mmCIF file of N, CA, C and O in Angstrom:
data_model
loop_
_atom_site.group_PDB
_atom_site.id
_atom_site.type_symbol
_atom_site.label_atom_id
_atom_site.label_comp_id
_atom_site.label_asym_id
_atom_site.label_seq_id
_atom_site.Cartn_x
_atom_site.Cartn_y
_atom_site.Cartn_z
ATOM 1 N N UNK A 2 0.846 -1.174 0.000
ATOM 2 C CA UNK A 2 0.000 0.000 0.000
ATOM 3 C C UNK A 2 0.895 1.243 0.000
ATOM 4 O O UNK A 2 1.868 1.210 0.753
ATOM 5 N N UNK A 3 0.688 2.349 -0.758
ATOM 6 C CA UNK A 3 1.495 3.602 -0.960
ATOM 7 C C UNK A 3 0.472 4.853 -0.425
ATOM 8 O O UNK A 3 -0.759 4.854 -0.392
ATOM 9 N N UNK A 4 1.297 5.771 -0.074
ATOM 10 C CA UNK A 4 0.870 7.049 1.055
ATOM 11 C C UNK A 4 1.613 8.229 -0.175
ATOM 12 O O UNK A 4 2.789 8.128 -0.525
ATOM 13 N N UNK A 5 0.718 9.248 -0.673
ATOM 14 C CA UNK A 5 0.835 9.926 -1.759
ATOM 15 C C UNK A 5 0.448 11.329 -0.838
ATOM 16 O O UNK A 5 -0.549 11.585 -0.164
ATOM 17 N N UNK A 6 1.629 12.075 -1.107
ATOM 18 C CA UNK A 6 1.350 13.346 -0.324
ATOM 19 C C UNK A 6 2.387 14.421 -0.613
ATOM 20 O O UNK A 6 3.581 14.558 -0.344
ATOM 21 N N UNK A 7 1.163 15.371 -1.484
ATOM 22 C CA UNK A 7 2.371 16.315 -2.571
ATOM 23 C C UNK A 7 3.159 15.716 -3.184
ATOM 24 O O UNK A 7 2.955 14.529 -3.439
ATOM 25 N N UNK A 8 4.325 16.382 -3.613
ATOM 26 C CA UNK A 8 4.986 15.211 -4.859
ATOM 27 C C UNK A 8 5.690 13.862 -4.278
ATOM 28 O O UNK A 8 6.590 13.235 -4.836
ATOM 29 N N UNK A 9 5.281 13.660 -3.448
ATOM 30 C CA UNK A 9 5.743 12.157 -2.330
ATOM 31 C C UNK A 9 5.021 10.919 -2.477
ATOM 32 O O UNK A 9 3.799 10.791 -2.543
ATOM 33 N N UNK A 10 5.875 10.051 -2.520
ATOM 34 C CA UNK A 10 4.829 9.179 -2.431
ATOM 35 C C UNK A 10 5.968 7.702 -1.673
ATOM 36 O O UNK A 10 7.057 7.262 -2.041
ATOM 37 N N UNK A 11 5.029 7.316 -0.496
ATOM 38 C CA UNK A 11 6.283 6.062 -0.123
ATOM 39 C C UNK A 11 4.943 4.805 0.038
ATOM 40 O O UNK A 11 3.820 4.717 -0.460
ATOM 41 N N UNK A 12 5.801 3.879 1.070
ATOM 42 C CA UNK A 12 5.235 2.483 1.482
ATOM 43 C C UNK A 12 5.141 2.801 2.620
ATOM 44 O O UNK A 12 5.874 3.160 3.541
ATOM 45 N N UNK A 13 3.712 2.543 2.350
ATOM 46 C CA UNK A 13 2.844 2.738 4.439
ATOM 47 C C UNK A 13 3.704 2.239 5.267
ATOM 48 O O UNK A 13 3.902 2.829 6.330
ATOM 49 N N UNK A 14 4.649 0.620 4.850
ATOM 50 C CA UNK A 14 5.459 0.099 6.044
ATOM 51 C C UNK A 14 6.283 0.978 6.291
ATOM 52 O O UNK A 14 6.932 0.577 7.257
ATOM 53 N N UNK A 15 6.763 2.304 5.861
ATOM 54 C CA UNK A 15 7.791 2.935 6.472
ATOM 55 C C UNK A 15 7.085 4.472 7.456
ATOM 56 O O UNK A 15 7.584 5.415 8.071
ATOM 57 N N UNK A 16 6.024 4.111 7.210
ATOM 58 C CA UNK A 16 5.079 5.509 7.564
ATOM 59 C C UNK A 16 4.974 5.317 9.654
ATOM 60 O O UNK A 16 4.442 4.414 10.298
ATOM 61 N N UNK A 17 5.545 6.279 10.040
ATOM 62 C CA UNK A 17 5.283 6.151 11.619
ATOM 63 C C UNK A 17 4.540 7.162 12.036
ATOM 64 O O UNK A 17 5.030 8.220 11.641
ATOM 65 N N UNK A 18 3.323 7.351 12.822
ATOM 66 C CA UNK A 18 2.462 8.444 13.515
ATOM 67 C C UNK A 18 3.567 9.235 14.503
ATOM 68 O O UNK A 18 4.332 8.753 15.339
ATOM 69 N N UNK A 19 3.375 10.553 14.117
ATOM 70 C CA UNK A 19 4.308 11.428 15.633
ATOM 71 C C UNK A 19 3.264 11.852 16.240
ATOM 72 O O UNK A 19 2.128 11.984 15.783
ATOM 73 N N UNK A 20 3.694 12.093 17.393
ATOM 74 C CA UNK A 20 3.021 13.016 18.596
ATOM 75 C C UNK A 20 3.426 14.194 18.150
ATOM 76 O O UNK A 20 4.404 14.658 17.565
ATOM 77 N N UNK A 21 1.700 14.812 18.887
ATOM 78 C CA UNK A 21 1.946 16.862 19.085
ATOM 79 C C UNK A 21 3.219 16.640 20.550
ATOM 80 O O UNK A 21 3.472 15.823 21.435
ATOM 81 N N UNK A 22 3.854 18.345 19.888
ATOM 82 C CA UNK A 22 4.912 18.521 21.227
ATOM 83 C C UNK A 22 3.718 18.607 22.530
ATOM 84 O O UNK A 22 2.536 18.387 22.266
ATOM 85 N N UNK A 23 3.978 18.806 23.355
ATOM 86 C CA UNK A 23 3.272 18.744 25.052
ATOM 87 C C UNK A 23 2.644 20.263 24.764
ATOM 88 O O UNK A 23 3.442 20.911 24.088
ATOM 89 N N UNK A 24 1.774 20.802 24.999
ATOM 90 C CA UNK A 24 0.898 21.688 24.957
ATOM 91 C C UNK A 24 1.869 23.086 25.638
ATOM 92 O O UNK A 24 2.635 23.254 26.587
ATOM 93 N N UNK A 25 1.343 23.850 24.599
ATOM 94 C CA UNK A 25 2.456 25.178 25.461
ATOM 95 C C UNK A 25 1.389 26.571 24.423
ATOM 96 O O UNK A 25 0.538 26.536 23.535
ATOM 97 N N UNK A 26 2.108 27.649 25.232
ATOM 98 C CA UNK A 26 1.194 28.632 25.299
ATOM 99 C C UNK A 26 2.248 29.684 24.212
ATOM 100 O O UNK A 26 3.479 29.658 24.225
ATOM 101 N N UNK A 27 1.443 30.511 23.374
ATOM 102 C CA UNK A 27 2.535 31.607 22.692
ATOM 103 C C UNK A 27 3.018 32.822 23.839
ATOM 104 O O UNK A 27 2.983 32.676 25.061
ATOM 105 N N UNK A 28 3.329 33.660 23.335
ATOM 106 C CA UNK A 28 3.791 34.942 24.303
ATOM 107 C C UNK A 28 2.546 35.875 24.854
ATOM 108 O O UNK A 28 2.309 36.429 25.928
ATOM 109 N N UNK A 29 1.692 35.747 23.252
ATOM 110 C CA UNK A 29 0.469 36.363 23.701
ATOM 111 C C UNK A 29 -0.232 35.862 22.233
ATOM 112 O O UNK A 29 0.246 35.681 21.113
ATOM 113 N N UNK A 30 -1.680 35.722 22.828
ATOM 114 C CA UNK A 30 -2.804 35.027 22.039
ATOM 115 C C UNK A 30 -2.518 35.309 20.531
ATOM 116 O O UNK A 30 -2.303 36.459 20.148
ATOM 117 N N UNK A 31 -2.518 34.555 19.932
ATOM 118 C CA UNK A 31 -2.397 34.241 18.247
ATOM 119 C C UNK A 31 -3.668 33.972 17.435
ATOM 120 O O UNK A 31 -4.597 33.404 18.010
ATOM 121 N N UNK A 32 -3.749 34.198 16.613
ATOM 122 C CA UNK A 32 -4.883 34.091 15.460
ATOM 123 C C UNK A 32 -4.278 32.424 15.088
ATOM 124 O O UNK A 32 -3.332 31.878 15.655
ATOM 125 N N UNK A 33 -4.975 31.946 14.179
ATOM 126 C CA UNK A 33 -4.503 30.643 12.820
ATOM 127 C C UNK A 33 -4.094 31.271 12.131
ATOM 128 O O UNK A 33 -2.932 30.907 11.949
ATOM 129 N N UNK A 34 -4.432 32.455 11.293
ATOM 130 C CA UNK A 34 -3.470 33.052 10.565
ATOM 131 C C UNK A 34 -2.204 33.512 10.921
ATOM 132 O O UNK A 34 -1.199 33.587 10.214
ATOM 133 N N UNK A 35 -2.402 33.897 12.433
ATOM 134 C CA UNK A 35 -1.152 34.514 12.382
ATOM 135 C C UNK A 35 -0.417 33.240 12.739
ATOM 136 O O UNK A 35 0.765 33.304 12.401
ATOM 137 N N UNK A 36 -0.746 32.146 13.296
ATOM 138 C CA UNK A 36 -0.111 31.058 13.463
ATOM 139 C C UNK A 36 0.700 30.291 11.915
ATOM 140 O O UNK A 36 1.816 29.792 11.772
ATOM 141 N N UNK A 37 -0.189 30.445 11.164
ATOM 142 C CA UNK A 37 0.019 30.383 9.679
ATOM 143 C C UNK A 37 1.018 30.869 9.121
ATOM 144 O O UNK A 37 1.781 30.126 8.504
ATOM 145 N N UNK A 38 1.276 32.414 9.221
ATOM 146 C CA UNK A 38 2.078 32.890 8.877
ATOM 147 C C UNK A 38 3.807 32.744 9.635
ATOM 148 O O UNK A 38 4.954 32.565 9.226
ATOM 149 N N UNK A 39 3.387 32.868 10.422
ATOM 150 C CA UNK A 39 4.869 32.242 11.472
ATOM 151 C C UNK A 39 5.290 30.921 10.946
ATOM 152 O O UNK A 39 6.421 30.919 10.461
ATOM 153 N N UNK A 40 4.765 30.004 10.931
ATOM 154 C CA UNK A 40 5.086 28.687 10.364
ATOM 155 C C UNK A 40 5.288 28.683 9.016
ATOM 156 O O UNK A 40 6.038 27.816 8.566
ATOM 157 N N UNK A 41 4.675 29.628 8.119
ATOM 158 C CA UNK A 41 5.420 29.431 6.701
ATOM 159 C C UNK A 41 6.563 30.845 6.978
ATOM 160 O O UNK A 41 7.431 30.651 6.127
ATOM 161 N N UNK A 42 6.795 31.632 7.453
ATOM 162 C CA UNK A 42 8.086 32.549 7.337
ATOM 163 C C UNK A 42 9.363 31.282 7.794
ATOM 164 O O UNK A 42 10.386 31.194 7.116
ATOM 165 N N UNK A 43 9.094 30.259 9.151
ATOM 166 C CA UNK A 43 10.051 29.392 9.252
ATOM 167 C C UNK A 43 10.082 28.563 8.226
ATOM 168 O O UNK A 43 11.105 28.754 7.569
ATOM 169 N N UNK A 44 9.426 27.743 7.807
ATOM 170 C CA UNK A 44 10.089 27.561 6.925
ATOM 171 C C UNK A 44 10.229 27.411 5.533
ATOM 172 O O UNK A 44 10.640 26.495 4.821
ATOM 173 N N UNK A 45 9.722 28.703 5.291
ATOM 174 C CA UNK A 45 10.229 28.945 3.811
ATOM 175 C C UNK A 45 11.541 30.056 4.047
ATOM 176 O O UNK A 45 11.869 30.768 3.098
ATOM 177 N N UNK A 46 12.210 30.152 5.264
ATOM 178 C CA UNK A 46 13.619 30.661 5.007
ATOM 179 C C UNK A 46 14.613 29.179 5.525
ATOM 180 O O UNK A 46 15.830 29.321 5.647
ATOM 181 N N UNK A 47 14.087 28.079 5.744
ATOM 182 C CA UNK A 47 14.633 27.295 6.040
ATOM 183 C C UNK A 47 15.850 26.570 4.649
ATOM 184 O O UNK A 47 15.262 26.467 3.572
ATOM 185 N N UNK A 48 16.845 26.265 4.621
ATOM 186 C CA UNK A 48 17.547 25.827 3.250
ATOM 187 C C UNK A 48 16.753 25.207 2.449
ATOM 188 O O UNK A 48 15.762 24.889 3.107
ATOM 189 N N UNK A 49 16.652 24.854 1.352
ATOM 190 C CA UNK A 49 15.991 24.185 0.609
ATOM 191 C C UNK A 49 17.020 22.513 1.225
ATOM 192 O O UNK A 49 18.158 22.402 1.680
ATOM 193 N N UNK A 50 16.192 21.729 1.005
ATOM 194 C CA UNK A 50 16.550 20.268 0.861
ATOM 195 C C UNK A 50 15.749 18.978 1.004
ATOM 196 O O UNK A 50 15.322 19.249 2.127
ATOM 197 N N UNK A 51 15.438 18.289 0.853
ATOM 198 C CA UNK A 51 14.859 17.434 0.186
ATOM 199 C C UNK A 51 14.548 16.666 2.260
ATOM 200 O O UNK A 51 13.501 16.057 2.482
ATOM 201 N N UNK A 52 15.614 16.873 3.442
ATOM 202 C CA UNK A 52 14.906 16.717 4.870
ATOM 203 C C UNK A 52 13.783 17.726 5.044
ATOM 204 O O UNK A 52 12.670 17.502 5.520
ATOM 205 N N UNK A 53 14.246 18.838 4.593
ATOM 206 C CA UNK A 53 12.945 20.131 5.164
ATOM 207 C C UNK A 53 11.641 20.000 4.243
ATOM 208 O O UNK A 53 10.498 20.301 4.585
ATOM 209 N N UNK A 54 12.086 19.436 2.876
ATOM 210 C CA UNK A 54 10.467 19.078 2.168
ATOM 211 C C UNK A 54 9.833 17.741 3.321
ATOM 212 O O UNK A 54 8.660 17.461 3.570
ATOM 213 N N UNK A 55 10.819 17.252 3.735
ATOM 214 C CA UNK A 55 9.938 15.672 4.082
ATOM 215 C C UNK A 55 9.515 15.922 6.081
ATOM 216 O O UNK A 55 8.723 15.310 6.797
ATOM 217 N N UNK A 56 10.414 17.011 6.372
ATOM 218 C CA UNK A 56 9.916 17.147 7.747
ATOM 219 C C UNK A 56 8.446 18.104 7.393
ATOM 220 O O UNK A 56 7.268 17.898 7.685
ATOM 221 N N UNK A 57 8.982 18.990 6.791
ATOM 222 C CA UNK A 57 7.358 19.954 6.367
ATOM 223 C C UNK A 57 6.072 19.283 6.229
ATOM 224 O O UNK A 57 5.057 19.774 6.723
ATOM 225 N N UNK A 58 6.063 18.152 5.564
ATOM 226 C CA UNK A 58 5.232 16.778 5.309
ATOM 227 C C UNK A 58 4.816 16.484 5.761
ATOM 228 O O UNK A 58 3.587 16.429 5.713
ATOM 229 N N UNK A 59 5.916 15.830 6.999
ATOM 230 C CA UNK A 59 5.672 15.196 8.150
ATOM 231 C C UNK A 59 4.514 16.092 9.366
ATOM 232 O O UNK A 59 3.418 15.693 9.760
ATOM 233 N N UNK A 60 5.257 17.422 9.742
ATOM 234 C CA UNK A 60 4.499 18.446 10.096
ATOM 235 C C UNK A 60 2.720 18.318 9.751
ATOM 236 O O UNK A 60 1.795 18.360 10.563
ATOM 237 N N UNK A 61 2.675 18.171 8.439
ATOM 238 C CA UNK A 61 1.485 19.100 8.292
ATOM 239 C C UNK A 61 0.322 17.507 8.184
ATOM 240 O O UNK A 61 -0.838 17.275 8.525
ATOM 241 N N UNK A 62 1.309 16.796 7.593
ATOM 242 C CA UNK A 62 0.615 15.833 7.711
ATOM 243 C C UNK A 62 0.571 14.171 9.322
ATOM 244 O O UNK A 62 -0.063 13.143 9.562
ATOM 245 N N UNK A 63 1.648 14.949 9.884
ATOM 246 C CA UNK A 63 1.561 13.793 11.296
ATOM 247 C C UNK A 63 2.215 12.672 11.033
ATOM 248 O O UNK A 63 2.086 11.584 11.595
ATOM 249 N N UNK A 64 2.979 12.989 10.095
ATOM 250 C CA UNK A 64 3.293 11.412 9.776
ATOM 251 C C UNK A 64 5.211 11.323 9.131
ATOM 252 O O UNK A 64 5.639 12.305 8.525
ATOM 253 N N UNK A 65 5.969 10.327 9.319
ATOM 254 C CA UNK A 65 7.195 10.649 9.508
ATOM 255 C C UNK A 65 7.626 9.311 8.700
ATOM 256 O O UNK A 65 7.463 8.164 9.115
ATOM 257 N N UNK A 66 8.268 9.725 7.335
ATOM 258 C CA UNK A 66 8.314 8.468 6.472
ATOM 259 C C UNK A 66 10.052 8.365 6.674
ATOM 260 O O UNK A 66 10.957 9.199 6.667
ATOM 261 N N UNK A 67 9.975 6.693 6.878
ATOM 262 C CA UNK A 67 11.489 6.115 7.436
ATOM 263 C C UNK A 67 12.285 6.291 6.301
ATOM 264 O O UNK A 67 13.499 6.437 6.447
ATOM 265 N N UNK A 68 11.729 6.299 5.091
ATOM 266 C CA UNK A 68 12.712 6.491 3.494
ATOM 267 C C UNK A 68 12.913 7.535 3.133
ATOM 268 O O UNK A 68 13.438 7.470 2.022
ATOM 269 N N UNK A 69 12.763 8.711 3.518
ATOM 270 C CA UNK A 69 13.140 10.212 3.850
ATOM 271 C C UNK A 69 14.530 10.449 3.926
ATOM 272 O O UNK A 69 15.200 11.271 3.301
ATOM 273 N N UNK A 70 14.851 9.678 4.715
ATOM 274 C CA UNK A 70 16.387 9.906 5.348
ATOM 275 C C UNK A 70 16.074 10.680 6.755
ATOM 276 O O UNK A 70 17.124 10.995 7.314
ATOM 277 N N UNK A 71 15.128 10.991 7.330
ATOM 278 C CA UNK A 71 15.010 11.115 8.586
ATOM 279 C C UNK A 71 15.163 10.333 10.087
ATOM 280 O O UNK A 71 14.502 9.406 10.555
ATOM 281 N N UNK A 72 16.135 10.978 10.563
ATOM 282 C CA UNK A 72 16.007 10.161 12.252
ATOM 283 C C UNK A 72 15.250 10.865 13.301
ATOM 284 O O UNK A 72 15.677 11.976 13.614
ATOM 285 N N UNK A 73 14.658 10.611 13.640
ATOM 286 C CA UNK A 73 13.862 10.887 14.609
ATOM 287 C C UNK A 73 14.302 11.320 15.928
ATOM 288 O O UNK A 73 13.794 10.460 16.648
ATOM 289 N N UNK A 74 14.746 11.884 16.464
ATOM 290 C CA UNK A 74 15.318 11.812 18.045
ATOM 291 C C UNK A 74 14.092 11.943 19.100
ATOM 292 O O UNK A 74 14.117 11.511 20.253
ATOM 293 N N UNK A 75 13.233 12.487 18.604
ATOM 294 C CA UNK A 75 12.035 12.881 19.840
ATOM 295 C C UNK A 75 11.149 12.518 19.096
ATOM 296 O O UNK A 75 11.171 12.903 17.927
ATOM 297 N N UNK A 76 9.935 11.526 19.646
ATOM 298 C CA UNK A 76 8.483 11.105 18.510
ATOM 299 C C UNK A 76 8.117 12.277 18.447
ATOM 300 O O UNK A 76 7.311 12.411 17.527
ATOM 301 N N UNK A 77 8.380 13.488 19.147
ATOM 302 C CA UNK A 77 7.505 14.935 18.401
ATOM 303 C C UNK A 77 7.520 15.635 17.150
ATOM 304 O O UNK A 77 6.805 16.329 16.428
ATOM 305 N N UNK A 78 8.782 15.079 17.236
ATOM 306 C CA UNK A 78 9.734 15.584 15.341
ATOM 307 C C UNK A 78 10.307 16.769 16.163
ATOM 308 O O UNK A 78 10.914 17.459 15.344
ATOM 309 N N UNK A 79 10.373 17.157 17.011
ATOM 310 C CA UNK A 79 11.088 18.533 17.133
ATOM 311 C C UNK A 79 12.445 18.678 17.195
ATOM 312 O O UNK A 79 12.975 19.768 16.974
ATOM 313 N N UNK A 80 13.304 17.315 17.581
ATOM 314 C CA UNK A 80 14.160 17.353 17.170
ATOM 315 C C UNK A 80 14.491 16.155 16.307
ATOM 316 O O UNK A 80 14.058 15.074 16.706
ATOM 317 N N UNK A 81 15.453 16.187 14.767
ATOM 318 C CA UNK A 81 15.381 15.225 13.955
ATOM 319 C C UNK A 81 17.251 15.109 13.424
ATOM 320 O O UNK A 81 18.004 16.035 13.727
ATOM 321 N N UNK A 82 17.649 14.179 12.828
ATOM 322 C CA UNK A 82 19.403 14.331 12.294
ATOM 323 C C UNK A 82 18.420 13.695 10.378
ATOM 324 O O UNK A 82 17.293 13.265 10.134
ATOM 325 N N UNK A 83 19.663 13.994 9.501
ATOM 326 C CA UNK A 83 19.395 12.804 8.895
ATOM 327 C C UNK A 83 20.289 12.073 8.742
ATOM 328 O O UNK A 83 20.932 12.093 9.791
ATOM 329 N N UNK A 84 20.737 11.414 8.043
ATOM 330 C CA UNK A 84 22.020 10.350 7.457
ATOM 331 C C UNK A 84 23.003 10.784 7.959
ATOM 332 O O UNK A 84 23.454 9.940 8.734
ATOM 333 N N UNK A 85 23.554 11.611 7.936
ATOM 334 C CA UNK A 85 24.980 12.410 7.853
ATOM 335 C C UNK A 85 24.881 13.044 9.613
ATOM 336 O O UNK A 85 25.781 13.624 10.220
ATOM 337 N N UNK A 86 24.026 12.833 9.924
ATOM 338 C CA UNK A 86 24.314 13.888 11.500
ATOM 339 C C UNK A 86 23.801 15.413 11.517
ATOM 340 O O UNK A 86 23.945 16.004 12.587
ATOM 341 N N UNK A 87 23.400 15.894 10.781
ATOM 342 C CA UNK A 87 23.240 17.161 10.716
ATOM 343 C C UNK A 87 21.583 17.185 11.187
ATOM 344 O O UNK A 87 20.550 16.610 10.844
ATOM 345 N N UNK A 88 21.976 18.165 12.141
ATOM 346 C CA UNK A 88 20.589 18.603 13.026
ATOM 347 C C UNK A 88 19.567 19.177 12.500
ATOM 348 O O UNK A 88 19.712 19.903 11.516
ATOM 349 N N UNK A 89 18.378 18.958 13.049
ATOM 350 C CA UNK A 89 17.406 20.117 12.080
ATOM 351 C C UNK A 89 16.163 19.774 13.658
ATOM 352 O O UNK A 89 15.626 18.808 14.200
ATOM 353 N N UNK A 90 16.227 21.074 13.797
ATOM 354 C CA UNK A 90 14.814 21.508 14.900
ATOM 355 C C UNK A 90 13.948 22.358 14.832
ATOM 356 O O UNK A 90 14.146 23.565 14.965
ATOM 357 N N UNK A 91 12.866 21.813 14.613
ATOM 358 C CA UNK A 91 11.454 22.152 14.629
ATOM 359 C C UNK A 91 10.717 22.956 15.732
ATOM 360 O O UNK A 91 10.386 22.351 16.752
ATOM 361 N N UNK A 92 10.452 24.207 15.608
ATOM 362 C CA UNK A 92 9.406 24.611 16.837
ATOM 363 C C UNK A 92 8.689 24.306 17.222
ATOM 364 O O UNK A 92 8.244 23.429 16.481
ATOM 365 N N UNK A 93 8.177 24.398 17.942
ATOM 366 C CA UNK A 93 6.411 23.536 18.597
ATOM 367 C C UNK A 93 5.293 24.411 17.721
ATOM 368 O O UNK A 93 4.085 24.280 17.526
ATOM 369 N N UNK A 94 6.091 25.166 17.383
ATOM 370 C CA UNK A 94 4.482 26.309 16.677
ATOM 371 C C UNK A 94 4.646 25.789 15.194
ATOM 372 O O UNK A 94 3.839 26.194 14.358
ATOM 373 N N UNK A 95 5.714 24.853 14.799
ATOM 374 C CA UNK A 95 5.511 24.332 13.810
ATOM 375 C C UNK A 95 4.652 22.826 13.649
ATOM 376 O O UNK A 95 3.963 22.172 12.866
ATOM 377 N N UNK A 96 5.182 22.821 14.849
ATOM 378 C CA UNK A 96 4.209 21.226 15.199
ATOM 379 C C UNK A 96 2.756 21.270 15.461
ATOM 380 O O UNK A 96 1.888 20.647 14.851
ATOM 381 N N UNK A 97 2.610 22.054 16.408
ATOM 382 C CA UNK A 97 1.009 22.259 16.995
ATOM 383 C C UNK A 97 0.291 23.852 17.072
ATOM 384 O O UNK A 97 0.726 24.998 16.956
ATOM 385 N N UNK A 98 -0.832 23.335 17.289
ATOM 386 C CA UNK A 98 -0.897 25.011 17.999
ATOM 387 C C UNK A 98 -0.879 25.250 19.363
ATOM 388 O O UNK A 98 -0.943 24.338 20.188
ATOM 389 N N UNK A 99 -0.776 26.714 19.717
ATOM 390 C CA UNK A 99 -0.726 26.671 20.994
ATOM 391 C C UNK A 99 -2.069 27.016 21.716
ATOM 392 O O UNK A 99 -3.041 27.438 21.090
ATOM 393 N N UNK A 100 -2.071 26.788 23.244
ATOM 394 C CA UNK A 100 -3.342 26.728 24.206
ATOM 395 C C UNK A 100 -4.187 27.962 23.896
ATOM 396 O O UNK A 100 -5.408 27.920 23.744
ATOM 397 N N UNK A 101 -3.529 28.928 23.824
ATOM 398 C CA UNK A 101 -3.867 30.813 23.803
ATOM 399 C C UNK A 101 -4.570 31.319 22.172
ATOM 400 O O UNK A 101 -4.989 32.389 21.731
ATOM 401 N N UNK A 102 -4.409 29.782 21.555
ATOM 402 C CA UNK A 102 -4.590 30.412 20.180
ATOM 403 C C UNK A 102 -5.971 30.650 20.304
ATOM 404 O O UNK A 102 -6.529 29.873 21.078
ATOM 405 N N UNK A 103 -6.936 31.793 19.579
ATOM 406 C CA UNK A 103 -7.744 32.558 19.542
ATOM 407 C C UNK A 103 -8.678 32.637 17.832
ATOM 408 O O UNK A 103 -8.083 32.371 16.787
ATOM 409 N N UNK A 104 -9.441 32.844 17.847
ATOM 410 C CA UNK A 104 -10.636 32.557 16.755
ATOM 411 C C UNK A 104 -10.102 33.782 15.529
ATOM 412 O O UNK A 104 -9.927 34.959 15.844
ATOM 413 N N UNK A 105 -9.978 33.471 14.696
ATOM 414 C CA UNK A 105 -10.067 34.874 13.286
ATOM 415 C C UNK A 105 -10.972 35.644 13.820
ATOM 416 O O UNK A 105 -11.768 35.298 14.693
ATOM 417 N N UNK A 106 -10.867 36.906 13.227
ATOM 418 C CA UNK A 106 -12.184 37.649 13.020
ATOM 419 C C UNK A 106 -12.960 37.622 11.748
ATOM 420 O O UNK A 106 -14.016 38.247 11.656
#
């Protein structure tokens, strides 16, 4: 069985569910948009590379494919290596939303 998501596509056997980070609050109450916008300014200044397309993925879609080249260090994804060792950490406001978040107008 294959898992098709944006130009991705793998084998469910490599597909693992992450956890939201532990519930946390912004500085002060946030919109979805403005939550929105924070999460695409990170990372669309993030390098281009083929981990940040597949953590972004992972992000939006909850789900963390083993043929990525991703390691996992925390089931939250917040912190991840790939192959080579090189770090890559995720905010929680990229992961979830927070408690304080607040309705559009």
């Amino acid at each position: 069985m294959e898992l098709n998501y944006g130009d991705f596509q793998y084998d469910v056997e490599n597909v693992k569910k992450i956890r939201k980070p532990k519930p946390w609050k912004h500085s002060e109450p946030i919109t979805r948009a403005q939550l929105a916008k924070i999460r695409d300014e990170f990372l669309d200044t993030a390098p281009y590379n083929e981990i940040w397309d597949a953590l972004r993925a992972a992000a939006e879609a909850e789900l963390i494919i083993d043929s990525a080249g991703v390691i996992v260090q925390n089931d939250d994804l917040t912190i991840c290596y790939n192959e080579r060792g090189a770090k890559y950490e995720l905010p929680k406001y990229v992961l979830s939303e927070p408690i304080n978040l607040i309705q559009d107008n």
